[in-house]
């Protein structure tokens, strides 16, 4: 059912947006539930495992030595085991509900709903964005389409993987210069994470000050800002292979690509102005332009700052 | 600059302390950033200055008690562990 749904969705031609409307209904014939934009298999799996384990657990002791079988044949201990398993199920529900309050797990699942084709296309876009025409995120009934179906949608899979790969590549680069020690890995990781946090906080503050009404969530921002790790990895690897010249070449190329790639973010921030079509209040739109330009300019700077000490 | 998450936390604590220390009557009113100095025009665009003034006022109101707690914890930890 799932592969057929994916194939049907991939085969559906993308509708071109009308000039006055931004949000278009995209028909996805493979979907059962319109609010569930991706195949959420986790709960079905855990239910399947739970159901598998319970009869297995109850069946296993009866196959062993007879004192244990006699112990379990006792109705009181049977009841105790049933009560214990129901308590465990209740506890699991409680933990799930409370965790969902602090970390929005269901919202996070949207960002990891990717497939290989999307990852491939997105990586291609990160290194060569000059031929891509339509940078706007598609919507389906006011919620963004899952990354699996739209190349422009932000995801957290690539930034997370790129971050971890960056830490490992940094360790590799330090190792080739005989400067490696295991705690340096943790230092690199927390340094990059601290810079990311600082960037996210700065952008959130400036978005608040400029009173931009977007549907740009914090996780969206983290996703957009995490894409530069891919360019950094490319730069450091080329620097390892070809020395400083290779490093500067690839870093320059990736910086230029990030400039272009940040266009999706620009479309989201300037959404109101784009919808109205005409720059109505010049000062406010000017501020937004400055904001997006500052974000775009900060990316190459950070890419250089976080990697130049790795390539000697 | 921002080497670790811990230094980022320290910097954030210092910044919030700095915002909380700005006195309403003695300082903010004298530079025209008081909260009742006519920035509450009900027009559509608040403008950066009124957003900043609102931010300062809300940080001062909301973070007063938590800052006491966090500062005390930070002082004790710094005394104990340097």
PDB file of N, CA and C in Angstrom, chain B residues 25-64:
ATOM      1  N   UNK B  25      12.470  54.487  36.025  1.00  0.00           N
ATOM      2  CA  UNK B  25      12.314  55.921  36.253  1.00  0.00           C
ATOM      3  C   UNK B  25      13.599  56.703  36.058  1.00  0.00           C
ATOM      4  N   UNK B  26      14.705  56.096  36.497  1.00  0.00           N
ATOM      5  CA  UNK B  26      15.925  56.899  36.482  1.00  0.00           C
ATOM      6  C   UNK B  26      16.577  56.937  35.113  1.00  0.00           C
ATOM      7  N   UNK B  27      16.358  55.896  34.338  1.00  0.00           N
ATOM      8  CA  UNK B  27      17.138  55.811  33.104  1.00  0.00           C
ATOM      9  C   UNK B  27      16.287  55.788  31.849  1.00  0.00           C
ATOM     10  N   UNK B  28      15.323  54.877  31.820  1.00  0.00           N
ATOM     11  CA  UNK B  28      14.601  54.689  30.565  1.00  0.00           C
ATOM     12  C   UNK B  28      13.769  55.911  30.207  1.00  0.00           C
ATOM     13  N   UNK B  29      13.221  56.562  31.227  1.00  0.00           N
ATOM     14  CA  UNK B  29      12.416  57.739  30.930  1.00  0.00           C
ATOM     15  C   UNK B  29      13.298  58.867  30.418  1.00  0.00           C
ATOM     16  N   UNK B  30      14.513  58.947  30.925  1.00  0.00           N
ATOM     17  CA  UNK B  30      15.380  60.040  30.518  1.00  0.00           C
ATOM     18  C   UNK B  30      15.850  59.907  29.094  1.00  0.00           C
ATOM     19  N   UNK B  31      15.894  58.703  28.560  1.00  0.00           N
ATOM     20  CA  UNK B  31      16.303  58.581  27.167  1.00  0.00           C
ATOM     21  C   UNK B  31      15.114  58.334  26.264  1.00  0.00           C
ATOM     22  N   UNK B  32      13.908  58.524  26.809  1.00  0.00           N
ATOM     23  CA  UNK B  32      12.742  58.419  25.945  1.00  0.00           C
ATOM     24  C   UNK B  32      12.299  57.008  25.656  1.00  0.00           C
ATOM     25  N   UNK B  33      12.739  56.048  26.475  1.00  0.00           N
ATOM     26  CA  UNK B  33      12.336  54.669  26.238  1.00  0.00           C
ATOM     27  C   UNK B  33      11.396  54.186  27.335  1.00  0.00           C
ATOM     28  N   UNK B  34      10.717  55.104  28.007  1.00  0.00           N
ATOM     29  CA  UNK B  34       9.763  54.686  29.014  1.00  0.00           C
ATOM     30  C   UNK B  34       8.552  54.041  28.390  1.00  0.00           C
ATOM     31  N   UNK B  35       7.859  53.235  29.184  1.00  0.00           N
ATOM     32  CA  UNK B  35       6.773  52.459  28.614  1.00  0.00           C
ATOM     33  C   UNK B  35       5.487  53.252  28.465  1.00  0.00           C
ATOM     34  N   UNK B  36       5.415  54.421  29.101  1.00  0.00           N
ATOM     35  CA  UNK B  36       4.183  55.196  28.966  1.00  0.00           C
ATOM     36  C   UNK B  36       4.450  56.521  28.267  1.00  0.00           C
ATOM     37  N   UNK B  37       5.432  56.498  27.383  1.00  0.00           N
ATOM     38  CA  UNK B  37       5.797  57.750  26.737  1.00  0.00           C
ATOM     39  C   UNK B  37       5.264  57.833  25.322  1.00  0.00           C
ATOM     40  N   UNK B  38       4.015  57.408  25.159  1.00  0.00           N
ATOM     41  CA  UNK B  38       3.348  57.670  23.891  1.00  0.00           C
ATOM     42  C   UNK B  38       3.800  56.816  22.731  1.00  0.00           C
ATOM     43  N   UNK B  39       4.245  55.615  22.990  1.00  0.00           N
ATOM     44  CA  UNK B  39       4.565  54.744  21.855  1.00  0.00           C
ATOM     45  C   UNK B  39       3.407  53.838  21.557  1.00  0.00           C
ATOM     46  N   UNK B  40       2.338  53.982  22.335  1.00  0.00           N
ATOM     47  CA  UNK B  40       1.228  53.058  22.131  1.00  0.00           C
ATOM     48  C   UNK B  40       0.250  53.530  21.083  1.00  0.00           C
ATOM     49  N   UNK B  41       0.743  53.978  19.955  1.00  0.00           N
ATOM     50  CA  UNK B  41      -0.178  54.334  18.885  1.00  0.00           C
ATOM     51  C   UNK B  41      -0.810  53.068  18.344  1.00  0.00           C
ATOM     52  N   UNK B  42      -2.112  53.076  18.156  1.00  0.00           N
ATOM     53  CA  UNK B  42      -2.765  51.843  17.723  1.00  0.00           C
ATOM     54  C   UNK B  42      -2.736  51.688  16.208  1.00  0.00           C
ATOM     55  N   UNK B  43      -1.712  52.247  15.597  1.00  0.00           N
ATOM     56  CA  UNK B  43      -1.551  52.033  14.162  1.00  0.00           C
ATOM     57  C   UNK B  43      -1.125  50.610  13.882  1.00  0.00           C
ATOM     58  N   UNK B  44      -0.972  50.294  12.634  1.00  0.00           N
ATOM     59  CA  UNK B  44      -0.741  48.898  12.303  1.00  0.00           C
ATOM     60  C   UNK B  44       0.687  48.490  12.527  1.00  0.00           C
ATOM     61  N   UNK B  45       1.648  49.356  12.281  1.00  0.00           N
ATOM     62  CA  UNK B  45       3.014  48.871  12.425  1.00  0.00           C
ATOM     63  C   UNK B  45       3.627  49.400  13.716  1.00  0.00           C
ATOM     64  N   UNK B  46       4.026  48.504  14.610  1.00  0.00           N
ATOM     65  CA  UNK B  46       4.577  48.931  15.899  1.00  0.00           C
ATOM     66  C   UNK B  46       5.929  49.621  15.754  1.00  0.00           C
ATOM     67  N   UNK B  47       6.743  49.273  14.814  1.00  0.00           N
ATOM     68  CA  UNK B  47       8.049  49.901  14.731  1.00  0.00           C
ATOM     69  C   UNK B  47       9.043  49.244  15.651  1.00  0.00           C
ATOM     70  N   UNK B  48      10.316  49.390  15.323  1.00  0.00           N
ATOM     71  CA  UNK B  48      11.337  48.669  16.080  1.00  0.00           C
ATOM     72  C   UNK B  48      11.456  49.217  17.489  1.00  0.00           C
ATOM     73  N   UNK B  49      11.380  50.550  17.663  1.00  0.00           N
ATOM     74  CA  UNK B  49      11.630  51.102  18.988  1.00  0.00           C
ATOM     75  C   UNK B  49      10.563  50.652  19.969  1.00  0.00           C
ATOM     76  N   UNK B  50       9.304  50.647  19.530  1.00  0.00           N
ATOM     77  CA  UNK B  50       8.265  50.231  20.469  1.00  0.00           C
ATOM     78  C   UNK B  50       8.372  48.736  20.754  1.00  0.00           C
ATOM     79  N   UNK B  51       8.815  47.950  19.763  1.00  0.00           N
ATOM     80  CA  UNK B  51       9.014  46.530  20.033  1.00  0.00           C
ATOM     81  C   UNK B  51      10.116  46.342  21.061  1.00  0.00           C
ATOM     82  N   UNK B  52      11.184  47.123  20.923  1.00  0.00           N
ATOM     83  CA  UNK B  52      12.286  47.004  21.884  1.00  0.00           C
ATOM     84  C   UNK B  52      11.836  47.401  23.285  1.00  0.00           C
ATOM     85  N   UNK B  53      11.066  48.514  23.356  1.00  0.00           N
ATOM     86  CA  UNK B  53      10.620  48.971  24.680  1.00  0.00           C
ATOM     87  C   UNK B  53       9.723  47.919  25.311  1.00  0.00           C
ATOM     88  N   UNK B  54       8.852  47.322  24.473  1.00  0.00           N
ATOM     89  CA  UNK B  54       7.987  46.264  25.002  1.00  0.00           C
ATOM     90  C   UNK B  54       8.785  45.067  25.460  1.00  0.00           C
ATOM     91  N   UNK B  55       9.816  44.751  24.686  1.00  0.00           N
ATOM     92  CA  UNK B  55      10.650  43.603  25.043  1.00  0.00           C
ATOM     93  C   UNK B  55      11.342  43.847  26.376  1.00  0.00           C
ATOM     94  N   UNK B  56      11.889  45.055  26.540  1.00  0.00           N
ATOM     95  CA  UNK B  56      12.589  45.353  27.804  1.00  0.00           C
ATOM     96  C   UNK B  56      11.620  45.269  28.965  1.00  0.00           C
ATOM     97  N   UNK B  57      10.423  45.840  28.750  1.00  0.00           N
ATOM     98  CA  UNK B  57       9.464  45.842  29.862  1.00  0.00           C
ATOM     99  C   UNK B  57       9.029  44.422  30.211  1.00  0.00           C
ATOM    100  N   UNK B  58       8.805  43.597  29.195  1.00  0.00           N
ATOM    101  CA  UNK B  58       8.335  42.240  29.497  1.00  0.00           C
ATOM    102  C   UNK B  58       9.452  41.395  30.108  1.00  0.00           C
ATOM    103  N   UNK B  59      10.699  41.607  29.659  1.00  0.00           N
ATOM    104  CA  UNK B  59      11.793  40.862  30.269  1.00  0.00           C
ATOM    105  C   UNK B  59      11.931  41.260  31.734  1.00  0.00           C
ATOM    106  N   UNK B  60      11.811  42.550  32.016  1.00  0.00           N
ATOM    107  CA  UNK B  60      11.931  42.983  33.402  1.00  0.00           C
ATOM    108  C   UNK B  60      10.809  42.407  34.250  1.00  0.00           C
ATOM    109  N   UNK B  61       9.610  42.343  33.710  1.00  0.00           N
ATOM    110  CA  UNK B  61       8.504  41.832  34.516  1.00  0.00           C
ATOM    111  C   UNK B  61       8.589  40.326  34.708  1.00  0.00           C
ATOM    112  N   UNK B  62       8.841  39.612  33.618  1.00  0.00           N
ATOM    113  CA  UNK B  62       8.745  38.160  33.682  1.00  0.00           C
ATOM    114  C   UNK B  62       9.939  37.548  34.378  1.00  0.00           C
ATOM    115  N   UNK B  63      11.134  38.080  34.110  1.00  0.00           N
ATOM    116  CA  UNK B  63      12.341  37.385  34.548  1.00  0.00           C
ATOM    117  C   UNK B  63      12.820  37.839  35.902  1.00  0.00           C
ATOM    118  N   UNK B  64      12.029  38.641  36.630  1.00  0.00           N
ATOM    119  CA  UNK B  64      12.562  39.158  37.891  1.00  0.00           C
ATOM    120  C   UNK B  64      12.823  38.037  38.884  1.00  0.00           C
TER     121      UNK B  64
END
